[in-house]
């Protein structure tokens, strides 16, 4: 771990909440009544409806009462096959390959993932699934995406991991990804590696004992520049999730909720309108490579906007070779720990501070709203205060600032 001993250079004086709106007006941040919230934005963990398949696509059902294998009669007796092997080929022979319908679902989410082809929608019925999900996923296309979703109004717990590699144009929606010591043996619960145009939304990820709950990685670390650029990730989104309670016990500064190591050939990343809570030994979001010799894992082109962050040692850490990182209108509040090496935003050995901007955020309770920065860092319109009160529950993914003026101006619910 690398620690800076520089004194914080961008402390802000405390501002009473009664003055927040006046300051917001002068800095160009518009406060909006919660009653004006758009009905098109869904903040829950779950799915509101079943996505429509693309042209030629199917709806593939998964249920705890389903079956991943199928046995049928042949001339010499009976034959048992793995259903995904014919489903991924889109076989239409119902005698040997019955569709994964609501009446004859698959048993595991992983079987659904391995069955899916561009244009398909995988619908997972309520229940608990203890498995490692994601390996063998095929890339989709912009015109024929793949959706992996929970069934509307049904809770789906995945007590295991999700690992998607080069899963372009996938959407993952509506799951509770929860730590399982028998399955999670690596650094995170959710791994999203490379790919273009993917979305991770309306999920809960909680309880990792590794360095992250969610980790974003380069598509490849080897090969030509062209190959590394092609592998991504590009145009990706992590939005409207509840990502909480990293329980790692590594050295201070090591255990995060979201760890973005997307690489210097990545672009177009968005982390927006998430509830991030409980990272007492790290950051809610870290955007950097892990150490100097792996600085090429640092992301390029990342926007971190309108997130609510509660109870982290730091809010956002930006470091090493990260470039074009924009941190806007977040609520970063109620820090954990002594804050000796932490801040609402922490700048860690960042090579190009002039290519990171920190604008119009509220830092509540931090001794150093921005820690370790030089005058090159682009800042404007940030506000500091004491700690804030919140209502709802972190454990239930409903926590929000109690003060209406605060939550309508900063964080997950702002501007709606």
GROMACS .gro file of C-alpha atoms in nm:
model
  416
    1UNK     CA    1   0.000   0.000   0.000
    2UNK     CA    2   0.121   0.351  -0.079
    3UNK     CA    3   0.044   0.641   0.155
    4UNK     CA    4   0.097   1.008   0.099
    5UNK     CA    5   0.226   1.215   0.389
    6UNK     CA    6   0.142   1.547   0.221
    7UNK     CA    7  -0.086   1.771   0.424
    8UNK     CA    8  -0.434   1.815   0.275
    9UNK     CA    9  -0.434   2.124   0.056
   10UNK     CA   10  -0.802   2.164  -0.026
   11UNK     CA   11  -0.986   2.173   0.305
   12UNK     CA   12  -1.322   2.349   0.299
   13UNK     CA   13  -1.473   2.535   0.588
   14UNK     CA   14  -1.783   2.384   0.740
   15UNK     CA   15  -2.107   2.518   0.599
   16UNK     CA   16  -2.437   2.483   0.781
   17UNK     CA   17  -2.707   2.289   0.603
   18UNK     CA   18  -2.929   2.596   0.608
   19UNK     CA   19  -2.692   2.758   0.357
   20UNK     CA   20  -2.664   2.461   0.121
   21UNK     CA   21  -2.930   2.576  -0.122
   22UNK     CA   22  -2.791   2.926  -0.152
   23UNK     CA   23  -2.447   2.786  -0.222
   24UNK     CA   24  -2.591   2.538  -0.470
   25UNK     CA   25  -2.744   2.822  -0.667
   26UNK     CA   26  -2.417   3.014  -0.684
   27UNK     CA   27  -2.227   2.705  -0.799
   28UNK     CA   28  -2.479   2.605  -1.063
   29UNK     CA   29  -2.626   2.303  -0.884
   30UNK     CA   30  -3.003   2.301  -0.907
   31UNK     CA   31  -3.204   2.155  -0.622
   32UNK     CA   32  -3.516   1.967  -0.730
   33UNK     CA   33  -3.809   1.862  -0.517
   34UNK     CA   34  -3.830   1.489  -0.457
   35UNK     CA   35  -4.190   1.507  -0.575
   36UNK     CA   36  -4.056   1.576  -0.924
   37UNK     CA   37  -3.870   1.246  -0.936
   38UNK     CA   38  -3.893   1.075  -1.271
   39UNK     CA   39  -4.106   0.762  -1.274
   40UNK     CA   40  -3.868   0.615  -1.531
   41UNK     CA   41  -3.588   0.573  -1.275
   42UNK     CA   42  -3.622   0.260  -1.061
   43UNK     CA   43  -3.404   0.250  -0.748
   44UNK     CA   44  -3.500  -0.089  -0.608
   45UNK     CA   45  -3.305  -0.414  -0.616
   46UNK     CA   46  -3.503  -0.619  -0.865
   47UNK     CA   47  -3.670  -0.603  -1.205
   48UNK     CA   48  -3.990  -0.418  -1.289
   49UNK     CA   49  -4.068  -0.614  -1.606
   50UNK     CA   50  -3.934  -0.884  -1.835
   51UNK     CA   51  -3.718  -0.745  -2.113
   52UNK     CA   52  -3.827  -0.798  -2.472
   53UNK     CA   53  -3.599  -1.038  -2.662
   54UNK     CA   54  -3.420  -0.914  -2.971
   55UNK     CA   55  -3.503  -1.029  -3.322
   56UNK     CA   56  -3.496  -1.409  -3.313
   57UNK     CA   57  -3.420  -1.412  -2.942
   58UNK     CA   58  -3.575  -1.628  -2.673
   59UNK     CA   59  -3.680  -1.598  -2.310
   60UNK     CA   60  -3.488  -1.862  -2.114
   61UNK     CA   61  -3.623  -1.939  -1.767
   62UNK     CA   62  -3.425  -2.054  -1.463
   63UNK     CA   63  -3.581  -2.185  -1.142
   64UNK     CA   64  -3.478  -2.374  -0.831
   65UNK     CA   65  -3.732  -2.636  -0.942
   66UNK     CA   66  -3.583  -2.669  -1.290
   67UNK     CA   67  -3.335  -2.912  -1.446
   68UNK     CA   68  -3.007  -2.859  -1.630
   69UNK     CA   69  -3.014  -3.207  -1.783
   70UNK     CA   70  -3.268  -3.381  -2.002
   71UNK     CA   71  -3.318  -3.752  -2.064
   72UNK     CA   72  -3.483  -3.886  -2.377
   73UNK     CA   73  -3.533  -4.218  -2.553
   74UNK     CA   74  -3.294  -4.335  -2.826
   75UNK     CA   75  -3.276  -4.661  -3.019
   76UNK     CA   76  -3.041  -4.820  -2.769
   77UNK     CA   77  -3.206  -4.692  -2.451
   78UNK     CA   78  -3.194  -4.353  -2.282
   79UNK     CA   79  -2.961  -4.060  -2.329
   80UNK     CA   80  -2.900  -3.779  -2.079
   81UNK     CA   81  -2.760  -3.449  -2.204
   82UNK     CA   82  -2.674  -3.107  -2.064
   83UNK     CA   83  -2.949  -2.881  -2.190
   84UNK     CA   84  -2.724  -2.579  -2.249
   85UNK     CA   85  -2.533  -2.770  -2.518
   86UNK     CA   86  -2.831  -2.777  -2.752
   87UNK     CA   87  -2.993  -2.456  -2.629
   88UNK     CA   88  -2.688  -2.250  -2.720
   89UNK     CA   89  -2.717  -2.394  -3.072
   90UNK     CA   90  -3.084  -2.288  -3.078
   91UNK     CA   91  -3.198  -2.640  -3.156
   92UNK     CA   92  -3.566  -2.662  -3.249
   93UNK     CA   93  -3.593  -3.037  -3.194
   94UNK     CA   94  -3.823  -3.041  -2.893
   95UNK     CA   95  -3.788  -3.418  -2.855
   96UNK     CA   96  -3.419  -3.385  -2.770
   97UNK     CA   97  -3.396  -3.018  -2.668
   98UNK     CA   98  -3.706  -2.879  -2.498
   99UNK     CA   99  -3.699  -2.499  -2.465
  100UNK     CA  100  -3.616  -2.346  -2.127
  101UNK     CA  101  -3.973  -2.228  -2.080
  102UNK     CA  102  -4.150  -2.119  -1.764
  103UNK     CA  103  -4.289  -2.472  -1.743
  104UNK     CA  104  -3.956  -2.646  -1.807
  105UNK     CA  105  -3.690  -2.411  -1.669
  106UNK     CA  106  -3.320  -2.466  -1.621
  107UNK     CA  107  -3.194  -2.524  -1.268
  108UNK     CA  108  -2.886  -2.301  -1.249
  109UNK     CA  109  -2.819  -1.947  -1.359
  110UNK     CA  110  -2.491  -2.067  -1.504
  111UNK     CA  111  -2.678  -2.303  -1.738
  112UNK     CA  112  -2.881  -2.004  -1.852
  113UNK     CA  113  -2.567  -1.801  -1.916
  114UNK     CA  114  -2.411  -2.081  -2.120
  115UNK     CA  115  -2.733  -2.126  -2.318
  116UNK     CA  116  -2.777  -1.761  -2.408
  117UNK     CA  117  -2.712  -1.620  -2.753
  118UNK     CA  118  -2.745  -1.261  -2.878
  119UNK     CA  119  -3.102  -1.139  -2.846
  120UNK     CA  120  -3.191  -1.372  -2.557
  121UNK     CA  121  -3.335  -1.280  -2.217
  122UNK     CA  122  -3.257  -1.501  -1.916
  123UNK     CA  123  -3.526  -1.474  -1.647
  124UNK     CA  124  -3.440  -1.615  -1.304
  125UNK     CA  125  -3.727  -1.706  -1.072
  126UNK     CA  126  -3.715  -1.629  -0.703
  127UNK     CA  127  -3.499  -1.832  -0.466
  128UNK     CA  128  -3.142  -1.884  -0.353
  129UNK     CA  129  -2.875  -1.997  -0.597
  130UNK     CA  130  -2.536  -2.096  -0.457
  131UNK     CA  131  -2.310  -2.097  -0.760
  132UNK     CA  132  -2.038  -1.927  -0.958
  133UNK     CA  133  -2.206  -1.754  -1.251
  134UNK     CA  134  -2.075  -1.613  -1.575
  135UNK     CA  135  -1.803  -1.828  -1.730
  136UNK     CA  136  -1.865  -1.920  -2.091
  137UNK     CA  137  -2.081  -1.616  -2.168
  138UNK     CA  138  -2.081  -1.512  -2.533
  139UNK     CA  139  -2.062  -1.151  -2.645
  140UNK     CA  140  -2.383  -0.992  -2.765
  141UNK     CA  141  -2.426  -0.698  -3.002
  142UNK     CA  142  -2.575  -0.351  -2.977
  143UNK     CA  143  -2.874  -0.456  -3.187
  144UNK     CA  144  -2.906  -0.797  -3.017
  145UNK     CA  145  -2.815  -0.757  -2.650
  146UNK     CA  146  -2.842  -1.026  -2.384
  147UNK     CA  147  -3.030  -0.958  -2.060
  148UNK     CA  148  -2.980  -1.157  -1.739
  149UNK     CA  149  -3.252  -1.052  -1.497
  150UNK     CA  150  -3.458  -1.154  -1.198
  151UNK     CA  151  -3.827  -1.225  -1.241
  152UNK     CA  152  -4.035  -0.918  -1.152
  153UNK     CA  153  -4.146  -0.904  -0.789
  154UNK     CA  154  -3.935  -1.206  -0.694
  155UNK     CA  155  -3.619  -1.194  -0.484
  156UNK     CA  156  -3.320  -1.377  -0.629
  157UNK     CA  157  -3.021  -1.435  -0.400
  158UNK     CA  158  -2.698  -1.542  -0.565
  159UNK     CA  159  -2.475  -1.667  -0.287
  160UNK     CA  160  -2.163  -1.694  -0.492
  161UNK     CA  161  -1.992  -1.494  -0.764
  162UNK     CA  162  -2.054  -1.336  -1.101
  163UNK     CA  163  -1.766  -1.323  -1.347
  164UNK     CA  164  -1.830  -1.191  -1.697
  165UNK     CA  165  -1.541  -1.170  -1.942
  166UNK     CA  166  -1.575  -0.973  -2.267
  167UNK     CA  167  -1.953  -0.986  -2.223
  168UNK     CA  168  -2.034  -0.701  -2.460
  169UNK     CA  169  -2.389  -0.567  -2.455
  170UNK     CA  170  -2.502  -0.770  -2.157
  171UNK     CA  171  -2.733  -0.623  -1.894
  172UNK     CA  172  -2.740  -0.778  -1.546
  173UNK     CA  173  -3.040  -0.661  -1.345
  174UNK     CA  174  -3.218  -0.736  -1.023
  175UNK     CA  175  -3.002  -0.973  -0.816
  176UNK     CA  176  -2.876  -0.990  -0.460
  177UNK     CA  177  -2.514  -1.104  -0.492
  178UNK     CA  178  -2.408  -1.210  -0.143
  179UNK     CA  179  -2.081  -1.338  -0.004
  180UNK     CA  180  -2.039  -1.713   0.016
  181UNK     CA  181  -1.715  -1.834   0.171
  182UNK     CA  182  -1.745  -2.170  -0.006
  183UNK     CA  183  -1.747  -2.005  -0.350
  184UNK     CA  184  -1.576  -1.667  -0.325
  185UNK     CA  185  -1.207  -1.749  -0.296
  186UNK     CA  186  -1.079  -1.453  -0.497
  187UNK     CA  187  -1.074  -1.078  -0.456
  188UNK     CA  188  -1.436  -0.984  -0.531
  189UNK     CA  189  -1.794  -1.107  -0.559
  190UNK     CA  190  -1.858  -0.952  -0.902
  191UNK     CA  191  -1.594  -0.934  -1.176
  192UNK     CA  192  -1.666  -0.741  -1.496
  193UNK     CA  193  -1.378  -0.782  -1.738
  194UNK     CA  194  -1.348  -0.595  -2.066
  195UNK     CA  195  -1.628  -0.580  -2.318
  196UNK     CA  196  -1.831  -0.295  -2.464
  197UNK     CA  197  -2.174  -0.158  -2.386
  198UNK     CA  198  -2.254  -0.363  -2.076
  199UNK     CA  199  -2.474  -0.250  -1.786
  200UNK     CA  200  -2.485  -0.367  -1.424
  201UNK     CA  201  -2.796  -0.222  -1.262
  202UNK     CA  202  -3.054  -0.258  -0.984
  203UNK     CA  203  -2.844  -0.516  -0.801
  204UNK     CA  204  -2.718  -0.556  -0.446
  205UNK     CA  205  -2.362  -0.672  -0.385
  206UNK     CA  206  -2.267  -0.720  -0.022
  207UNK     CA  207  -2.025  -0.874   0.221
  208UNK     CA  208  -1.703  -0.938   0.031
  209UNK     CA  209  -1.400  -1.023   0.240
  210UNK     CA  210  -1.168  -0.949  -0.052
  211UNK     CA  211  -1.040  -0.620  -0.188
  212UNK     CA  212  -1.373  -0.533  -0.355
  213UNK     CA  213  -1.738  -0.613  -0.382
  214UNK     CA  214  -1.732  -0.522  -0.753
  215UNK     CA  215  -1.417  -0.520  -0.965
  216UNK     CA  216  -1.382  -0.384  -1.320
  217UNK     CA  217  -1.085  -0.521  -1.514
  218UNK     CA  218  -0.920  -0.483  -1.855
  219UNK     CA  219  -1.032  -0.724  -2.124
  220UNK     CA  220  -0.670  -0.825  -2.168
  221UNK     CA  221  -0.337  -0.710  -2.029
  222UNK     CA  222  -0.129  -0.851  -2.313
  223UNK     CA  223  -0.097  -0.817  -2.689
  224UNK     CA  224  -0.081  -0.516  -2.917
  225UNK     CA  225  -0.221  -0.175  -2.832
  226UNK     CA  226  -0.497  -0.237  -3.086
  227UNK     CA  227  -0.589  -0.567  -2.922
  228UNK     CA  228  -0.593  -0.412  -2.576
  229UNK     CA  229  -0.810  -0.125  -2.694
  230UNK     CA  230  -1.050  -0.365  -2.863
  231UNK     CA  231  -1.084  -0.573  -2.546
  232UNK     CA  232  -1.211  -0.275  -2.345
  233UNK     CA  233  -1.401  -0.210  -2.136
  234UNK     CA  234  -1.579   0.070  -2.323
  235UNK     CA  235  -1.915   0.243  -2.275
  236UNK     CA  236  -1.997   0.054  -1.958
  237UNK     CA  237  -2.231   0.146  -1.677
  238UNK     CA  238  -2.270   0.058  -1.309
  239UNK     CA  239  -2.590   0.231  -1.202
  240UNK     CA  240  -2.872   0.223  -0.948
  241UNK     CA  241  -2.713  -0.051  -0.738
  242UNK     CA  242  -2.668  -0.102  -0.365
  243UNK     CA  243  -2.307  -0.205  -0.304
  244UNK     CA  244  -2.221  -0.233   0.060
  245UNK     CA  245  -2.024  -0.370   0.350
  246UNK     CA  246  -1.681  -0.475   0.236
  247UNK     CA  247  -1.566  -0.684   0.532
  248UNK     CA  248  -1.205  -0.730   0.426
  249UNK     CA  249  -0.937  -0.707   0.691
  250UNK     CA  250  -0.639  -0.613   0.475
  251UNK     CA  251  -0.404  -0.322   0.541
  252UNK     CA  252  -0.588   0.009   0.566
  253UNK     CA  253  -0.667   0.150   0.224
  254UNK     CA  254  -0.701  -0.186   0.051
  255UNK     CA  255  -1.066  -0.297   0.074
  256UNK     CA  256  -1.322  -0.115  -0.141
  257UNK     CA  257  -1.679  -0.139  -0.261
  258UNK     CA  258  -1.601  -0.078  -0.630
  259UNK     CA  259  -1.248  -0.120  -0.762
  260UNK     CA  260  -1.208   0.017  -1.115
  261UNK     CA  261  -0.893  -0.127  -1.271
  262UNK     CA  262  -1.032  -0.094  -1.622
  263UNK     CA  263  -0.697  -0.007  -1.777
  264UNK     CA  264  -0.549   0.281  -1.974
  265UNK     CA  265  -0.718   0.161  -2.295
  266UNK     CA  266  -1.067   0.175  -2.143
  267UNK     CA  267  -1.319   0.452  -2.208
  268UNK     CA  268  -1.674   0.566  -2.150
  269UNK     CA  269  -1.728   0.432  -1.798
  270UNK     CA  270  -2.015   0.557  -1.583
  271UNK     CA  271  -2.074   0.487  -1.214
  272UNK     CA  272  -2.390   0.673  -1.125
  273UNK     CA  273  -2.679   0.684  -0.880
  274UNK     CA  274  -2.557   0.398  -0.663
  275UNK     CA  275  -2.587   0.362  -0.287
  276UNK     CA  276  -2.238   0.273  -0.165
  277UNK     CA  277  -2.193   0.208   0.204
  278UNK     CA  278  -1.954   0.047   0.446
  279UNK     CA  279  -1.592   0.046   0.329
  280UNK     CA  280  -1.411   0.121   0.656
  281UNK     CA  281  -1.072  -0.002   0.534
  282UNK     CA  282  -1.077   0.153   0.189
  283UNK     CA  283  -1.275   0.362  -0.058
  284UNK     CA  284  -1.627   0.343  -0.184
  285UNK     CA  285  -1.472   0.364  -0.531
  286UNK     CA  286  -1.106   0.324  -0.619
  287UNK     CA  287  -1.004   0.427  -0.971
  288UNK     CA  288  -0.641   0.324  -1.007
  289UNK     CA  289  -0.411   0.036  -1.072
  290UNK     CA  290  -0.312  -0.163  -0.764
  291UNK     CA  291   0.051  -0.047  -0.749
  292UNK     CA  292   0.312   0.138  -0.954
  293UNK     CA  293   0.426  -0.157  -1.164
  294UNK     CA  294   0.063  -0.219  -1.262
  295UNK     CA  295  -0.031   0.145  -1.317
  296UNK     CA  296  -0.154   0.053  -1.666
  297UNK     CA  297  -0.461  -0.096  -1.495
  298UNK     CA  298  -0.570   0.259  -1.407
  299UNK     CA  299  -0.890   0.365  -1.586
  300UNK     CA  300  -0.932   0.632  -1.853
  301UNK     CA  301  -1.258   0.809  -1.922
  302UNK     CA  302  -1.462   0.744  -1.606
  303UNK     CA  303  -1.753   0.952  -1.475
  304UNK     CA  304  -1.853   0.907  -1.110
  305UNK     CA  305  -2.175   1.099  -1.065
  306UNK     CA  306  -2.468   1.135  -0.824
  307UNK     CA  307  -2.377   0.848  -0.593
  308UNK     CA  308  -2.458   0.838  -0.222
  309UNK     CA  309  -2.157   0.717  -0.024
  310UNK     CA  310  -2.181   0.645   0.348
  311UNK     CA  311  -1.927   0.506   0.592
  312UNK     CA  312  -1.612   0.466   0.387
  313UNK     CA  313  -1.264   0.558   0.498
  314UNK     CA  314  -1.245   0.755   0.171
  315UNK     CA  315  -1.513   0.830  -0.082
  316UNK     CA  316  -1.328   0.810  -0.413
  317UNK     CA  317  -0.958   0.733  -0.459
  318UNK     CA  318  -0.800   0.833  -0.790
  319UNK     CA  319  -0.444   0.730  -0.853
  320UNK     CA  320  -0.145   0.639  -1.066
  321UNK     CA  321  -0.217   0.657  -1.442
  322UNK     CA  322  -0.590   0.733  -1.419
  323UNK     CA  323  -0.698   1.005  -1.663
  324UNK     CA  324  -1.018   1.188  -1.755
  325UNK     CA  325  -1.193   1.100  -1.430
  326UNK     CA  326  -1.491   1.321  -1.347
  327UNK     CA  327  -1.638   1.320  -0.994
  328UNK     CA  328  -1.961   1.520  -0.987
  329UNK     CA  329  -2.258   1.581  -0.755
  330UNK     CA  330  -2.190   1.294  -0.519
  331UNK     CA  331  -2.290   1.286  -0.153
  332UNK     CA  332  -1.984   1.156   0.034
  333UNK     CA  333  -2.069   1.139   0.402
  334UNK     CA  334  -2.000   1.007   0.749
  335UNK     CA  335  -1.647   0.869   0.715
  336UNK     CA  336  -1.520   0.566   0.904
  337UNK     CA  337  -1.194   0.557   1.097
  338UNK     CA  338  -0.939   0.819   1.197
  339UNK     CA  339  -0.911   0.974   0.847
  340UNK     CA  340  -0.536   1.007   0.888
  341UNK     CA  341  -0.474   0.904   0.528
  342UNK     CA  342  -0.821   0.955   0.383
  343UNK     CA  343  -1.054   1.212   0.231
  344UNK     CA  344  -1.384   1.258   0.057
  345UNK     CA  345  -1.171   1.234  -0.254
  346UNK     CA  346  -0.821   1.092  -0.212
  347UNK     CA  347  -0.549   1.161  -0.467
  348UNK     CA  348  -0.293   0.882  -0.458
  349UNK     CA  349   0.030   0.922  -0.655
  350UNK     CA  350  -0.176   1.049  -0.949
  351UNK     CA  351   0.047   1.131  -1.245
  352UNK     CA  352  -0.188   1.379  -1.419
  353UNK     CA  353  -0.399   1.561  -1.162
  354UNK     CA  354  -0.500   1.814  -1.426
  355UNK     CA  355  -0.700   1.540  -1.600
  356UNK     CA  356  -0.924   1.470  -1.299
  357UNK     CA  357  -1.209   1.701  -1.197
  358UNK     CA  358  -1.396   1.717  -0.865
  359UNK     CA  359  -1.703   1.939  -0.894
  360UNK     CA  360  -2.020   2.016  -0.702
  361UNK     CA  361  -1.994   1.737  -0.446
  362UNK     CA  362  -2.098   1.747  -0.080
  363UNK     CA  363  -1.836   1.612   0.160
  364UNK     CA  364  -1.999   1.560   0.500
  365UNK     CA  365  -1.785   1.488   0.805
  366UNK     CA  366  -1.445   1.466   0.637
  367UNK     CA  367  -1.145   1.641   0.790
  368UNK     CA  368  -0.997   1.655   0.440
  369UNK     CA  369  -1.267   1.689   0.174
  370UNK     CA  370  -0.991   1.639  -0.084
  371UNK     CA  371  -0.673   1.470   0.036
  372UNK     CA  372  -0.331   1.467  -0.128
  373UNK     CA  373  -0.412   1.703  -0.416
  374UNK     CA  374  -0.195   1.963  -0.583
  375UNK     CA  375  -0.312   2.288  -0.737
  376UNK     CA  376  -0.336   2.107  -1.071
  377UNK     CA  377  -0.648   1.916  -0.967
  378UNK     CA  378  -0.959   2.069  -1.124
  379UNK     CA  379  -1.210   2.157  -0.852
  380UNK     CA  380  -1.514   2.381  -0.826
  381UNK     CA  381  -1.839   2.414  -0.637
  382UNK     CA  382  -1.768   2.152  -0.370
  383UNK     CA  383  -1.932   2.192  -0.030
  384UNK     CA  384  -1.825   2.066   0.313
  385UNK     CA  385  -2.031   2.011   0.627
  386UNK     CA  386  -2.044   1.806   0.941
  387UNK     CA  387  -2.182   1.454   0.935
  388UNK     CA  388  -2.539   1.414   0.815
  389UNK     CA  389  -2.841   1.225   0.939
  390UNK     CA  390  -2.993   0.967   0.710
  391UNK     CA  391  -3.314   0.768   0.711
  392UNK     CA  392  -3.387   0.420   0.590
  393UNK     CA  393  -3.148   0.130   0.622
  394UNK     CA  394  -2.813   0.045   0.467
  395UNK     CA  395  -2.881  -0.326   0.517
  396UNK     CA  396  -3.210  -0.291   0.330
  397UNK     CA  397  -3.058  -0.066   0.062
  398UNK     CA  398  -3.296   0.221   0.145
  399UNK     CA  399  -3.061   0.470   0.314
  400UNK     CA  400  -3.088   0.833   0.202
  401UNK     CA  401  -3.010   1.175   0.345
  402UNK     CA  402  -3.279   1.284   0.585
  403UNK     CA  403  -3.261   1.647   0.476
  404UNK     CA  404  -3.465   1.689   0.157
  405UNK     CA  405  -3.248   1.978   0.039
  406UNK     CA  406  -2.938   1.763   0.064
  407UNK     CA  407  -3.070   1.454  -0.110
  408UNK     CA  408  -3.234   1.651  -0.391
  409UNK     CA  409  -2.906   1.831  -0.465
  410UNK     CA  410  -2.641   1.564  -0.408
  411UNK     CA  411  -2.618   1.190  -0.442
  412UNK     CA  412  -2.836   0.911  -0.571
  413UNK     CA  413  -3.167   1.098  -0.574
  414UNK     CA  414  -3.039   1.436  -0.690
  415UNK     CA  415  -3.186   1.624  -0.981
  416UNK     CA  416  -3.488   1.400  -1.029
   0.00000   0.00000   0.00000
